[in-house]
Backbone as numpy.savetxt, mean C-alpha at the origin, in Angstrom:
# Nx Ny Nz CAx CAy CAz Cx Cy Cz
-0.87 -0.83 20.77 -1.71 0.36 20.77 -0.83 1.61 20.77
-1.58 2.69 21.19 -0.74 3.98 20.73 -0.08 4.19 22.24
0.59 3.23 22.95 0.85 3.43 23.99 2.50 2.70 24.20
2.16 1.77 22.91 3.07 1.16 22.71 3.49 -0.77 23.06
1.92 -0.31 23.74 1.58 -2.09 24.82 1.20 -2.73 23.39
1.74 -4.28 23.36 0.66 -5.05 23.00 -0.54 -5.39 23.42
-1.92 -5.75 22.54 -3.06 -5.68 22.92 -3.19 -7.50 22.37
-2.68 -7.54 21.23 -2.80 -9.07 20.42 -1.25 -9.41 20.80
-0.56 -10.19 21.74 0.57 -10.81 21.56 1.08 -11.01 20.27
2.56 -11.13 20.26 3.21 -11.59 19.21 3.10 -13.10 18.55
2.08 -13.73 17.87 1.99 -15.14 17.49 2.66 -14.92 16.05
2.23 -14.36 15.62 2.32 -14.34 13.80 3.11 -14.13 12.87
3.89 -14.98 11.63 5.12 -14.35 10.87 4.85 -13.41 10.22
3.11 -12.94 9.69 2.85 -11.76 9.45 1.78 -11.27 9.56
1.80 -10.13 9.65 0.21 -9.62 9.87 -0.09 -7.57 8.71
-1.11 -7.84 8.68 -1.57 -6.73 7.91 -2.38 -5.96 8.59
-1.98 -4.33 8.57 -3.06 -3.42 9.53 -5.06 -3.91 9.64
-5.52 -3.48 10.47 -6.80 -3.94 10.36 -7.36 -3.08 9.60
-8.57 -3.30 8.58 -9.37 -2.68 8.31 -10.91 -3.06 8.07
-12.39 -2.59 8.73 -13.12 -2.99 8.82 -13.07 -3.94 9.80
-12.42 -3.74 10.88 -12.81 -4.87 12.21 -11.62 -5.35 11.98
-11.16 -6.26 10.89 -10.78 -7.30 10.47 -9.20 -7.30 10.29
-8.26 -8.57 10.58 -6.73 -8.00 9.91 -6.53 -9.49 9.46
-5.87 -9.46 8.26 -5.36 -10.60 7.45 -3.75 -10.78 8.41
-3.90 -12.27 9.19 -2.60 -12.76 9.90 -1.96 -14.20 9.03
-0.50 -14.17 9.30 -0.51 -15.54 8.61 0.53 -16.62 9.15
0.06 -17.34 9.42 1.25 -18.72 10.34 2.24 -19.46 9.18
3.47 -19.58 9.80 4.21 -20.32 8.85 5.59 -19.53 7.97
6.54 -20.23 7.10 7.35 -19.82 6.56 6.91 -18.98 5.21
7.37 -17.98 5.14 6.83 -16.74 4.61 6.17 -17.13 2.56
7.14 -18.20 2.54 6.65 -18.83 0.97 5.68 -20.00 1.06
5.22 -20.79 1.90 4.45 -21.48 2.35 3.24 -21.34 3.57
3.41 -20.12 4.00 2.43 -19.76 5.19 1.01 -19.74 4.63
0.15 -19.68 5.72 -0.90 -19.44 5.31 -2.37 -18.55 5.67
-2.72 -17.63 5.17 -3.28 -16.38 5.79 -4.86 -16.57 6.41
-5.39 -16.07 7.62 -6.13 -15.99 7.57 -6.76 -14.53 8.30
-7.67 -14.35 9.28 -8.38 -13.22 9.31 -8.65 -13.34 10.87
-8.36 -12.24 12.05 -8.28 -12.05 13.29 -9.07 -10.79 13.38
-10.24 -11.02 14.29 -10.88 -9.54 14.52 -9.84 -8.73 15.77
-10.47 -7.49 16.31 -9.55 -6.50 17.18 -9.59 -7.20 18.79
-9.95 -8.51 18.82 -9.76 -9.01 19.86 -8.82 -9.84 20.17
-8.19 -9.99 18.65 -7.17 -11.43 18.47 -7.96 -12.55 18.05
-9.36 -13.17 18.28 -10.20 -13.66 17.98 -10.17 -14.31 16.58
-9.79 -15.62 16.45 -9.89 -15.99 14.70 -11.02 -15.75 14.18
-11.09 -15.13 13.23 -12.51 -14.86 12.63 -12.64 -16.29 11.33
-11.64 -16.03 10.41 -11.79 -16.84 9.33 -10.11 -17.41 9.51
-10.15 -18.72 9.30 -9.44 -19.83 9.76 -8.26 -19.66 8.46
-6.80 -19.86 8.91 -5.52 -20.10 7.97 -5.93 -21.05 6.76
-6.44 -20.36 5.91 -5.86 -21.37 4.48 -5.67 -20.76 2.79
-5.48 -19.81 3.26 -5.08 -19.03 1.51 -3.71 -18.51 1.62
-3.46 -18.75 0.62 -2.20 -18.38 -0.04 -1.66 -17.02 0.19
-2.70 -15.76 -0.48 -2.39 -14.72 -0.46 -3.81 -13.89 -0.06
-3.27 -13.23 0.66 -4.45 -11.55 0.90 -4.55 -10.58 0.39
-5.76 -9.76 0.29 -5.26 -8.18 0.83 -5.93 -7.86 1.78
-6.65 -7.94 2.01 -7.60 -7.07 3.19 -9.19 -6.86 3.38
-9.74 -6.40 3.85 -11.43 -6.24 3.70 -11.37 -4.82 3.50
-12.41 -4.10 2.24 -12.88 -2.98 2.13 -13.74 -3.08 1.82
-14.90 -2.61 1.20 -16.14 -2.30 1.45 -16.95 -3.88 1.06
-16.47 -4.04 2.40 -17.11 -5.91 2.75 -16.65 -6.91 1.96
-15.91 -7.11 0.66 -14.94 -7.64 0.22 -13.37 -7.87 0.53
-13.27 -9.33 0.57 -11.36 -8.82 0.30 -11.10 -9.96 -0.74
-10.06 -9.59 -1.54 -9.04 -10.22 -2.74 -8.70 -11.67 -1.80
-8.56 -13.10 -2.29 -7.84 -13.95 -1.70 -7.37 -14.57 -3.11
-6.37 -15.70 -2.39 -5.73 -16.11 -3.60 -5.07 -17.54 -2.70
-5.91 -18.57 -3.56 -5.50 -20.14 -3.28 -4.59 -20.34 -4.34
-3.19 -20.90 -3.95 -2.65 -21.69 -5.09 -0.94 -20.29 -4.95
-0.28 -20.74 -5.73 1.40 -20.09 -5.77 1.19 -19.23 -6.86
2.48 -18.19 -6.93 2.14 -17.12 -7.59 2.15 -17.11 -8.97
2.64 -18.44 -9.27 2.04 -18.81 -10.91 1.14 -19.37 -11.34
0.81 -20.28 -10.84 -0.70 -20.52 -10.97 -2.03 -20.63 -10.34
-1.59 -19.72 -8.85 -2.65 -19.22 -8.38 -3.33 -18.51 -8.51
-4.85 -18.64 -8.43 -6.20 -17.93 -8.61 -6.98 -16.82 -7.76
-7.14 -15.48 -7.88 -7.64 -14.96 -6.89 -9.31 -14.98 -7.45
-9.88 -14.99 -5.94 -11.05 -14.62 -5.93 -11.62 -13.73 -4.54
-12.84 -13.47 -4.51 -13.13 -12.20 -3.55 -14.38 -13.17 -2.57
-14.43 -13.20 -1.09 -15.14 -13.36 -0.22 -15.58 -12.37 0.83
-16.56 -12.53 1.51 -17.01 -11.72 2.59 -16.73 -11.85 3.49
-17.24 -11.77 4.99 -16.82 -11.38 6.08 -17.24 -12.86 6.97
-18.04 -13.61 6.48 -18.09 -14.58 6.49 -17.34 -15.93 6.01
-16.54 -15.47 5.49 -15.90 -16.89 4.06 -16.43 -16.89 3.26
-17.54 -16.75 2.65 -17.82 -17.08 1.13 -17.36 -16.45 0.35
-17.25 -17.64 -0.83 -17.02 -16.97 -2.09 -18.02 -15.70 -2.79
-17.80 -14.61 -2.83 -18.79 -13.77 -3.53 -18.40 -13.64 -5.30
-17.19 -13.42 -5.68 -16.75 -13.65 -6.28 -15.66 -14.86 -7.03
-16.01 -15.39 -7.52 -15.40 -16.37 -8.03 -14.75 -16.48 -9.81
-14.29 -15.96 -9.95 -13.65 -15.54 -11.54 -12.46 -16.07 -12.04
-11.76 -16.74 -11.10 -10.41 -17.06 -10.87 -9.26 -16.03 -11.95
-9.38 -15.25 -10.88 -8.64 -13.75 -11.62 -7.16 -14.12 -11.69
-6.09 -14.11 -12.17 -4.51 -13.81 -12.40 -3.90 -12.92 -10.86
-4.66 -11.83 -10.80 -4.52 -11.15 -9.80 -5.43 -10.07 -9.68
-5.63 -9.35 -8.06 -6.88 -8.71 -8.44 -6.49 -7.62 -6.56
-6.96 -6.80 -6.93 -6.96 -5.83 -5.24 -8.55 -5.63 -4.96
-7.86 -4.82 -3.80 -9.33 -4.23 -3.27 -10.58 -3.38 -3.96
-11.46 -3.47 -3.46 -13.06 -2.47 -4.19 -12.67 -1.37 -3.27
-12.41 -0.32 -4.20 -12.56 0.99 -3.96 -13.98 1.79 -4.70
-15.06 2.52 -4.16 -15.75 2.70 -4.30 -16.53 1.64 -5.59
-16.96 0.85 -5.18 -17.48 -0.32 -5.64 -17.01 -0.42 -7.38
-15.54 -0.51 -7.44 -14.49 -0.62 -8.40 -13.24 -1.66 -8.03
-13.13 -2.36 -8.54 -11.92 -3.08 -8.11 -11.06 -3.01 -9.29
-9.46 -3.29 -8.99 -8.44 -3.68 -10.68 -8.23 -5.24 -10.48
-8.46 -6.06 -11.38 -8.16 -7.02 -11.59 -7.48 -7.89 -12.96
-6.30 -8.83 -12.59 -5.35 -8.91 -14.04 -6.81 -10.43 -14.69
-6.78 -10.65 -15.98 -7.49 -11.31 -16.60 -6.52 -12.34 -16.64
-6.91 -13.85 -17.09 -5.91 -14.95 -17.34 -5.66 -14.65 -19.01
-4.51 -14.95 -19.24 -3.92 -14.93 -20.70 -5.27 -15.28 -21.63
-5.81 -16.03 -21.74 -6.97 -16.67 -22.51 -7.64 -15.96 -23.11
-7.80 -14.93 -21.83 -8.78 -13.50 -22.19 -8.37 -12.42 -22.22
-6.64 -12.20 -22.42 -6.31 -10.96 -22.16 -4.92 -10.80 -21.75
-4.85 -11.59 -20.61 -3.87 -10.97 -19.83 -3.08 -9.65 -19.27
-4.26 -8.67 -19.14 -4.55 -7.28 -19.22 -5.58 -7.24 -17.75
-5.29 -5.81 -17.41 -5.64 -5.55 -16.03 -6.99 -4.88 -16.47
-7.76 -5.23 -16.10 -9.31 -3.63 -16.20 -10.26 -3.79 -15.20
-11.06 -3.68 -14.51 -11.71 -2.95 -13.62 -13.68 -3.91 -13.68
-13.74 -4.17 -12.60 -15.38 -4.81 -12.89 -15.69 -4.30 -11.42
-16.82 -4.22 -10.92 -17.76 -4.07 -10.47 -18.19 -4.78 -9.15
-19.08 -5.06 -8.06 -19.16 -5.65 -7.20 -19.95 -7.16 -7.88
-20.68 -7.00 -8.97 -21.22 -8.07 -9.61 -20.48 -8.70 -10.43
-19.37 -8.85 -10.69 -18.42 -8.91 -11.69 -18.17 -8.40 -12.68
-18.80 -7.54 -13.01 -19.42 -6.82 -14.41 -17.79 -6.22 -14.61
-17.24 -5.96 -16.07 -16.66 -5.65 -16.73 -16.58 -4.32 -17.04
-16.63 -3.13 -15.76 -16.82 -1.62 -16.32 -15.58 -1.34 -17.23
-14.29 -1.67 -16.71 -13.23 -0.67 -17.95 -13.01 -2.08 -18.21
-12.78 -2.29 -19.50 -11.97 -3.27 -20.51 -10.69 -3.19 -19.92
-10.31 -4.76 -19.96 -8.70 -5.23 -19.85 -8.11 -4.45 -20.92
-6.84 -4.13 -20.37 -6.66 -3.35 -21.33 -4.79 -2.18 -20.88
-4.55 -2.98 -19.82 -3.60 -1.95 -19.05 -2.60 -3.43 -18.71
-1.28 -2.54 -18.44 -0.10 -4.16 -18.08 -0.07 -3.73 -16.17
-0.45 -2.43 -15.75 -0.53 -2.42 -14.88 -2.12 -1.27 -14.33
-2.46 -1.65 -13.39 -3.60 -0.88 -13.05 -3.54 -0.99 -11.14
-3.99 0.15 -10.32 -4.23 0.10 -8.99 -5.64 0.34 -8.97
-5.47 0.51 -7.47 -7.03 0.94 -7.13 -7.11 2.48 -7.49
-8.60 2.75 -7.10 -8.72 4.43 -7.61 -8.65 5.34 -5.75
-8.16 6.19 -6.35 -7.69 7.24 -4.88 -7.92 8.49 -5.61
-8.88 9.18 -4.68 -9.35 10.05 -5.25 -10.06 10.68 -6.66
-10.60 9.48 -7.07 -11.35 9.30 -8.29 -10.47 9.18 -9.61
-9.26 9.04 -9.16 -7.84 8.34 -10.13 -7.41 7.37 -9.91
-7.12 6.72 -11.32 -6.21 4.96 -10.59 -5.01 5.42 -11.26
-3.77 5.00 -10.55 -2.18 4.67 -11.63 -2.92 3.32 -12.89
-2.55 3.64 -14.11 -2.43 2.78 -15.23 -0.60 2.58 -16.00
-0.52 1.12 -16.35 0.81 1.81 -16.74 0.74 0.67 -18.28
1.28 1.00 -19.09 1.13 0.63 -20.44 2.98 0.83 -21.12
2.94 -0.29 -22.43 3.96 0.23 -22.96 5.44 -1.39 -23.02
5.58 -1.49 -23.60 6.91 -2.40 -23.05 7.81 -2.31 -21.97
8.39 -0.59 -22.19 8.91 -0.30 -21.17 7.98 0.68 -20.29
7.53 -0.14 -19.27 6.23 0.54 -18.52 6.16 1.90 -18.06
5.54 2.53 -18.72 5.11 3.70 -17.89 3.97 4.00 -17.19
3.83 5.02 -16.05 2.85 5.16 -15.89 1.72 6.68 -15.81
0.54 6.44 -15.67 -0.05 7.85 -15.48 -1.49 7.62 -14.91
-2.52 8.22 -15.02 -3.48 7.94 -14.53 -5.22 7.98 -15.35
-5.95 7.00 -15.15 -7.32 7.11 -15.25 -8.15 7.98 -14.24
-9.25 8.42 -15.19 -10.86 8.08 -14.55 -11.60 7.16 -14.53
-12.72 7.27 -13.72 -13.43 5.89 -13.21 -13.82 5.31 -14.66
-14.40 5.78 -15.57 -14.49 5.77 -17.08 -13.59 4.97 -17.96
-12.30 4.90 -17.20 -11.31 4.65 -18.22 -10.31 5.40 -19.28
-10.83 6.96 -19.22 -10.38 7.61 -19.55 -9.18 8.39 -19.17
-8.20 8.17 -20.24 -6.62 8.81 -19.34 -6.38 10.52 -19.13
-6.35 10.45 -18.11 -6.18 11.79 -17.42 -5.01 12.46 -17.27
-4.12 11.66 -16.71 -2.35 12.38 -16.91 -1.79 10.97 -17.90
-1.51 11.28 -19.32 -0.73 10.55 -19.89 0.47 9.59 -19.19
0.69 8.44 -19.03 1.78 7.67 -18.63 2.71 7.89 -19.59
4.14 8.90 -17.98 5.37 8.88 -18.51 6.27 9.10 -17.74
5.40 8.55 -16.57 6.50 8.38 -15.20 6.98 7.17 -14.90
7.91 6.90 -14.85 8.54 5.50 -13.80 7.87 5.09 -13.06
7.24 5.28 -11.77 5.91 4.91 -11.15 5.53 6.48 -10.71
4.03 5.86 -10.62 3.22 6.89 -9.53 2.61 6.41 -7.69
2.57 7.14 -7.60 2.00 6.61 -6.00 0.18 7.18 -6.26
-0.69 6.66 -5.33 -1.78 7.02 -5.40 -2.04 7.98 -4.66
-3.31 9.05 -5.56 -3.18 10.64 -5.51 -3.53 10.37 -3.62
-3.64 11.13 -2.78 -3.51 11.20 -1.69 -3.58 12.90 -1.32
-4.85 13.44 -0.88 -4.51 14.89 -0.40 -4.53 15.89 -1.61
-4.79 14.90 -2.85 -4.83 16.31 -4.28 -3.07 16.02 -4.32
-2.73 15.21 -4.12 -1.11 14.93 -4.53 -0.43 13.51 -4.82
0.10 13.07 -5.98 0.75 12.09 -5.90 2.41 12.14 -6.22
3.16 11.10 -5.41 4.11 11.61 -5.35 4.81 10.51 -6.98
5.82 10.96 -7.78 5.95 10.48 -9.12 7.54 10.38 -9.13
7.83 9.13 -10.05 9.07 9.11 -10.00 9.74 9.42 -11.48
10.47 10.41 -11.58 11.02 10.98 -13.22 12.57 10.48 -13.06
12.71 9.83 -14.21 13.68 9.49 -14.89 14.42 9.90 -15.75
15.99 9.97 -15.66 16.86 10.37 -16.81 17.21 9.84 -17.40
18.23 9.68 -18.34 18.98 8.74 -18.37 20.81 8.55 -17.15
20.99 9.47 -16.27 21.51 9.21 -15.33 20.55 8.78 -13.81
19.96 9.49 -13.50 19.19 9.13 -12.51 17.42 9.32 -12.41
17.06 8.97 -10.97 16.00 9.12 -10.88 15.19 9.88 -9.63
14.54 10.77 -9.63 13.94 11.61 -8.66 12.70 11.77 -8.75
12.11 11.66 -7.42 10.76 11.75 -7.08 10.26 13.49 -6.77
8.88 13.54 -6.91 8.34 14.80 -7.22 7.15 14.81 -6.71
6.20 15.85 -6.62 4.63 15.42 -6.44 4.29 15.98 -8.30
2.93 15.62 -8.16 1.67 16.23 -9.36 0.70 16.66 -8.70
0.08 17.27 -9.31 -1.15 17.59 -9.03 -2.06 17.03 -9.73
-3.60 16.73 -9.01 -4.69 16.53 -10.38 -4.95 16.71 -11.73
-4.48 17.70 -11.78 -4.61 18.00 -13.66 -2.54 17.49 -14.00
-1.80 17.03 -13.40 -0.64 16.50 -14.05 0.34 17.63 -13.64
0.05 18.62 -12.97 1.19 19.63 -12.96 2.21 19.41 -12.10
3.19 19.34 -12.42 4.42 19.39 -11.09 4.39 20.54 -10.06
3.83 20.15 -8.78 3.93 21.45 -8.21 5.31 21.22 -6.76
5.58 19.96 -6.73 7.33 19.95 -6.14 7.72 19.41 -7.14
9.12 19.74 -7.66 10.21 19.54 -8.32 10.95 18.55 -7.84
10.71 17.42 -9.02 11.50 15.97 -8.64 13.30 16.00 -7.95
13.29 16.31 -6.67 14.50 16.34 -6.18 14.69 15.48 -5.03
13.99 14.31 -4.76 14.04 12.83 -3.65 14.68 11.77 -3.99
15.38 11.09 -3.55 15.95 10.08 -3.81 14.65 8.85 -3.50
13.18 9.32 -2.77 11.90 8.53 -2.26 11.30 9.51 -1.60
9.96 9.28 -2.05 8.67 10.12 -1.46 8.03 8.88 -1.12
7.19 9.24 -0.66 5.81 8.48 0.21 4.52 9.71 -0.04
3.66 8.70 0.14 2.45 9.55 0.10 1.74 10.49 1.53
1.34 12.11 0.69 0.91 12.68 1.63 -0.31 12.46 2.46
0.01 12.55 3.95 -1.33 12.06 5.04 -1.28 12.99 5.95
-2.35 13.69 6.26 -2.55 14.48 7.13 -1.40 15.69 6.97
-1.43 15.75 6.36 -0.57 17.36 5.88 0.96 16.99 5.77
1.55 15.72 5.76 2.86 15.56 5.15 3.30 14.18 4.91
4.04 14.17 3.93 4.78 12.91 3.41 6.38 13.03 3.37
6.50 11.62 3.76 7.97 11.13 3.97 9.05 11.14 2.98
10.44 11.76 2.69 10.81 11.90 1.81 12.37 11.35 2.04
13.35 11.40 1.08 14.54 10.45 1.47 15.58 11.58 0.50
16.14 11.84 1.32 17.33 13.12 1.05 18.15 12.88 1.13
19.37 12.47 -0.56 20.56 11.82 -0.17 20.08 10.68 -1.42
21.06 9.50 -0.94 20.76 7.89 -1.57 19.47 7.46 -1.10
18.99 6.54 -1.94 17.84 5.96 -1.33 18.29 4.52 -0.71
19.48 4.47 -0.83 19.74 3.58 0.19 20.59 4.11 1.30
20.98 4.88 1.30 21.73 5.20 2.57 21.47 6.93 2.78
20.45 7.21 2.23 20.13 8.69 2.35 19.11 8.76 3.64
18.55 10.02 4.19 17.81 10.19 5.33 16.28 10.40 4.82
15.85 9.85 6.10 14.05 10.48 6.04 14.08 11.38 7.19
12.79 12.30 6.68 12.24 13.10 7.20 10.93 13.46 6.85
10.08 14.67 6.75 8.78 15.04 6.63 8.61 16.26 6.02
8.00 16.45 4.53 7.88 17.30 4.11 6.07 18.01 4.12
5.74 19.55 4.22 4.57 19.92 3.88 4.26 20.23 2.54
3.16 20.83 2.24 3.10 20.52 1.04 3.57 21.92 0.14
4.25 22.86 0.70 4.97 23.97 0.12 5.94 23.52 0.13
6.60 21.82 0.22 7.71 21.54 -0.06 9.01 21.97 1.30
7.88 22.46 2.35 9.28 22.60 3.53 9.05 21.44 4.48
10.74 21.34 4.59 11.00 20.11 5.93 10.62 20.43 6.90
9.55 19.57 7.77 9.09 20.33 8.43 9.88 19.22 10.04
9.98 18.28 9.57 10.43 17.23 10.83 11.79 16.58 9.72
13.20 17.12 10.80 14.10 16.94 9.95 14.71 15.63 9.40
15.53 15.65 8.30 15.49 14.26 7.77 16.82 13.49 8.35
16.34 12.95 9.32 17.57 11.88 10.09 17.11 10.54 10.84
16.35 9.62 10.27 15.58 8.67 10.20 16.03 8.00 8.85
16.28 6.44 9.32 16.65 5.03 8.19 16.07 5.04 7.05
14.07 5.12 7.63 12.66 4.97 7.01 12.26 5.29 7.60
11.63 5.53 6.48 9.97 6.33 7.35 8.44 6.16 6.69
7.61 5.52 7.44 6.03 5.47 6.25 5.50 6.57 6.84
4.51 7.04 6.49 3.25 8.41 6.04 2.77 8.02 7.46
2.45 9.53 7.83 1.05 9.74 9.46 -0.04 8.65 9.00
-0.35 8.39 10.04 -2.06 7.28 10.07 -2.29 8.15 11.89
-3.36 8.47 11.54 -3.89 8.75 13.25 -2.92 9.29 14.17
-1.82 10.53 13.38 -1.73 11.20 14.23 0.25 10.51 14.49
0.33 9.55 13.91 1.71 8.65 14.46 2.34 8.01 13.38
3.88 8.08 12.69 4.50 7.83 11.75 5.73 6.72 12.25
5.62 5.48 11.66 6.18 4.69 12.30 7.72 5.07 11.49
9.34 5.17 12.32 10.13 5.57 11.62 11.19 4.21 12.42
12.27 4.22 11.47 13.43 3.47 11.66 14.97 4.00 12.00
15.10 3.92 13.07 16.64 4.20 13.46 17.75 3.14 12.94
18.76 3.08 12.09 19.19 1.89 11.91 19.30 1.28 10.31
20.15 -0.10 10.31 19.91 -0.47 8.77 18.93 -1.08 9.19
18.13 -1.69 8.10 17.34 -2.79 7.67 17.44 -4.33 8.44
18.61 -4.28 8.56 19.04 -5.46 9.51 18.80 -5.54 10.90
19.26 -4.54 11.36 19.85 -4.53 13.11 18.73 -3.13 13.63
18.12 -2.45 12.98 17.78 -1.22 13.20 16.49 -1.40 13.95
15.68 -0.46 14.68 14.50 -0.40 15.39 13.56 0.77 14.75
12.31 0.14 15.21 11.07 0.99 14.88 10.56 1.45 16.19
10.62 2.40 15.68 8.98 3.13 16.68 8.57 4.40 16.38
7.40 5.15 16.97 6.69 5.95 16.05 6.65 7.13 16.87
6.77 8.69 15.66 6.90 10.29 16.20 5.71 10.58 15.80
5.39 11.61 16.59 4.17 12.40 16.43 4.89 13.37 15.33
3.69 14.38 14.69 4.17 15.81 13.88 5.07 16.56 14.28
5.58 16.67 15.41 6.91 17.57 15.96 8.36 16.69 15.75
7.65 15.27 15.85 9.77 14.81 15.48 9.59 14.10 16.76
8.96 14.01 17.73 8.90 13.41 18.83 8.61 12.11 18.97
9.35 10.88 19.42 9.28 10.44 19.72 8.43 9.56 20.88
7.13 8.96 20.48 5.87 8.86 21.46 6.10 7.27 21.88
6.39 6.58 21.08 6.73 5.10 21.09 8.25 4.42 20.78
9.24 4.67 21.74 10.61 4.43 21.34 11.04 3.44 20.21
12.16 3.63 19.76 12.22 2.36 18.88 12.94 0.97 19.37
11.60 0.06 19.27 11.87 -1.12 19.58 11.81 -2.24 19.00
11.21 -2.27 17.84 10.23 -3.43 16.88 11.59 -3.33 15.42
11.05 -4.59 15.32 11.94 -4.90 14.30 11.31 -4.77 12.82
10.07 -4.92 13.14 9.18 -4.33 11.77 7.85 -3.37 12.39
7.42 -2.17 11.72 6.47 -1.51 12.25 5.33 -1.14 11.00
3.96 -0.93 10.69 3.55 -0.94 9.99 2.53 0.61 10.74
1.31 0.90 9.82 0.75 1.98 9.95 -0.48 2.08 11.03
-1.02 3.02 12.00 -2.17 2.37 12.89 -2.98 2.61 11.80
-4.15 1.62 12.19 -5.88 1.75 11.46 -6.48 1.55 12.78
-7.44 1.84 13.09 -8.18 1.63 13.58 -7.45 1.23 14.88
-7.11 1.99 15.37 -5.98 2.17 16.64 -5.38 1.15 16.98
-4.66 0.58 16.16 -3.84 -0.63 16.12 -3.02 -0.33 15.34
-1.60 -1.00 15.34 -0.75 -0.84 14.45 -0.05 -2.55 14.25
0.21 -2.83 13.77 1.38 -4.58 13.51 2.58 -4.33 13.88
3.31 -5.15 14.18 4.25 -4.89 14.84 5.11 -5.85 15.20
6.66 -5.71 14.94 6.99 -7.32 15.93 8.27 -6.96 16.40
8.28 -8.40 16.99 9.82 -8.09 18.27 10.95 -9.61 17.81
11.56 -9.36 18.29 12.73 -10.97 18.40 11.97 -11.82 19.09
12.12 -12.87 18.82 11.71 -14.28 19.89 12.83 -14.05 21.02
């Protein structure tokens, strides 16, 4: 909790923030484990046996029986059932009763968009597609992939010609431009405009009035917290760092290896020392979290 106590003991090799009550946990070695679903009590809700997750959003979540080549996703409720059954290639969450899902080769092998009924709103038709954030999805097309963005329609809105995009967040997504020497991250705006100037070695997406940025290497460069006039506002001397959720930004002192998590408020402060060896975002006043055996 935001206190820093565990509320659910440490059982699990992984776990995913909660959303809708619900958090996708999973027992076992990380290529063979197997996921299932724990309400905010710790409480098994739906029992270990799929392959792969994502999560519950608007009473759906993505599952996926079978390995990542020839496993099948399909979508159930809050109950277990199958609601969907399509045996998709790959497929995410329903964002405003929209989901992206990849088609099997047979039919496509192209990402496009159906409905809570399965229905087929945008045609397969993309090598990459997300969910929609803020009434935009990232699309990315091309051999050498680029990307840019749709409307719910299908219609392209910022031409793909970024390296990646992040999803819009706050009227901002943060974009990665390419040279042919290097590469730097930037924000856009809704209509495509650059309104920060690609100078990050890594952005993160903006939450609650700032996103995480990496100044320097992106492997050995610093995080910190930018607003959205582009000033540091919480300085950059942090490993990693993910985006505010409720007020608390989980950051990393340390390499990747040996280093600790724990989470600052908007001033740089330190509310939850760093102790965890992996830290993820709160939802629903919980955050994931783990320690050494």
């Amino acid at each position: 909790d935001k206190s820093g106590n565990f509320v659910i003991e440490p059982q699990y090799n992984m776990a995913i923030p909660f959303n809708e009550g619900l958090a996708p946990v999973m027992m076992g070695a990380a290529e063979y484990g197997k996921w299932g679903f724990i309400d905010t009590s710790g409480q098994m809700v739906i029992d270990f046996k799929y392959d792969k997750v994502r999560g519950f959003y608007e009473g759906l979540c993505p599952v996926r029986i079978g390995d990542d080549k020839s496993g099948k996703w399909s979508f159930i409720d809050k109950n277990d059932n199958v609601v969907i059954n399509a045996d998709y290639d790959d497929a995410s969450i329903f964002v405003d009763g929209l989901a992206p899902v990849k088609f099997t080769d047979d039919k496509s092998g192209k990402y496009g968009y159906i409905d809570r009924d399965a229905n087929i709103i945008i045609e397969p038709k993309f090598e990459i597609a997300s969910i929609y954030s803020e009434d935009l999805a990232l699309y990315g097309e091309g051999t050498n992939v680029k990307t840019g963005f749709i409307d719910r329609k299908g219609n392209i809105v910022i031409e793909a010609q970024y390296a990646y995009c992040a999803a819009f967040s706050e009227g901002l997504s943060a974009v990665k431009v390419s040279s042919e020497d290097k590469s730097d991250w930037g924000f856009i705006n809704t209509k495509g405009e650059l309104v920060i100037e690609p100078q990050y070695a890594w952005a993160g997406s903006f939450s609650e009035g700032l996103a995480p940025v990496n100044i320097g290497d992106s492997r050995d460069g610093k995080w910190g917290f930018m607003n959205k006039d582009g000033e540091m506002v919480i300085e950059a001397k942090f490993d990693h760092a993910f985006s505010f959720s409720e007020g608390l930004a989980a950051v990393r002192t340390g390499d990747e290896n040996t280093g600790k998590w724990g989470y600052i408020d908007k001033t740089g402060a330190y509310v939850i020392e760093p102790q965890f060896n992996a830290a993820l975002e709160f939802s629903e006043g919980l955050a994931a979290a783990s320690i050494e055996n």
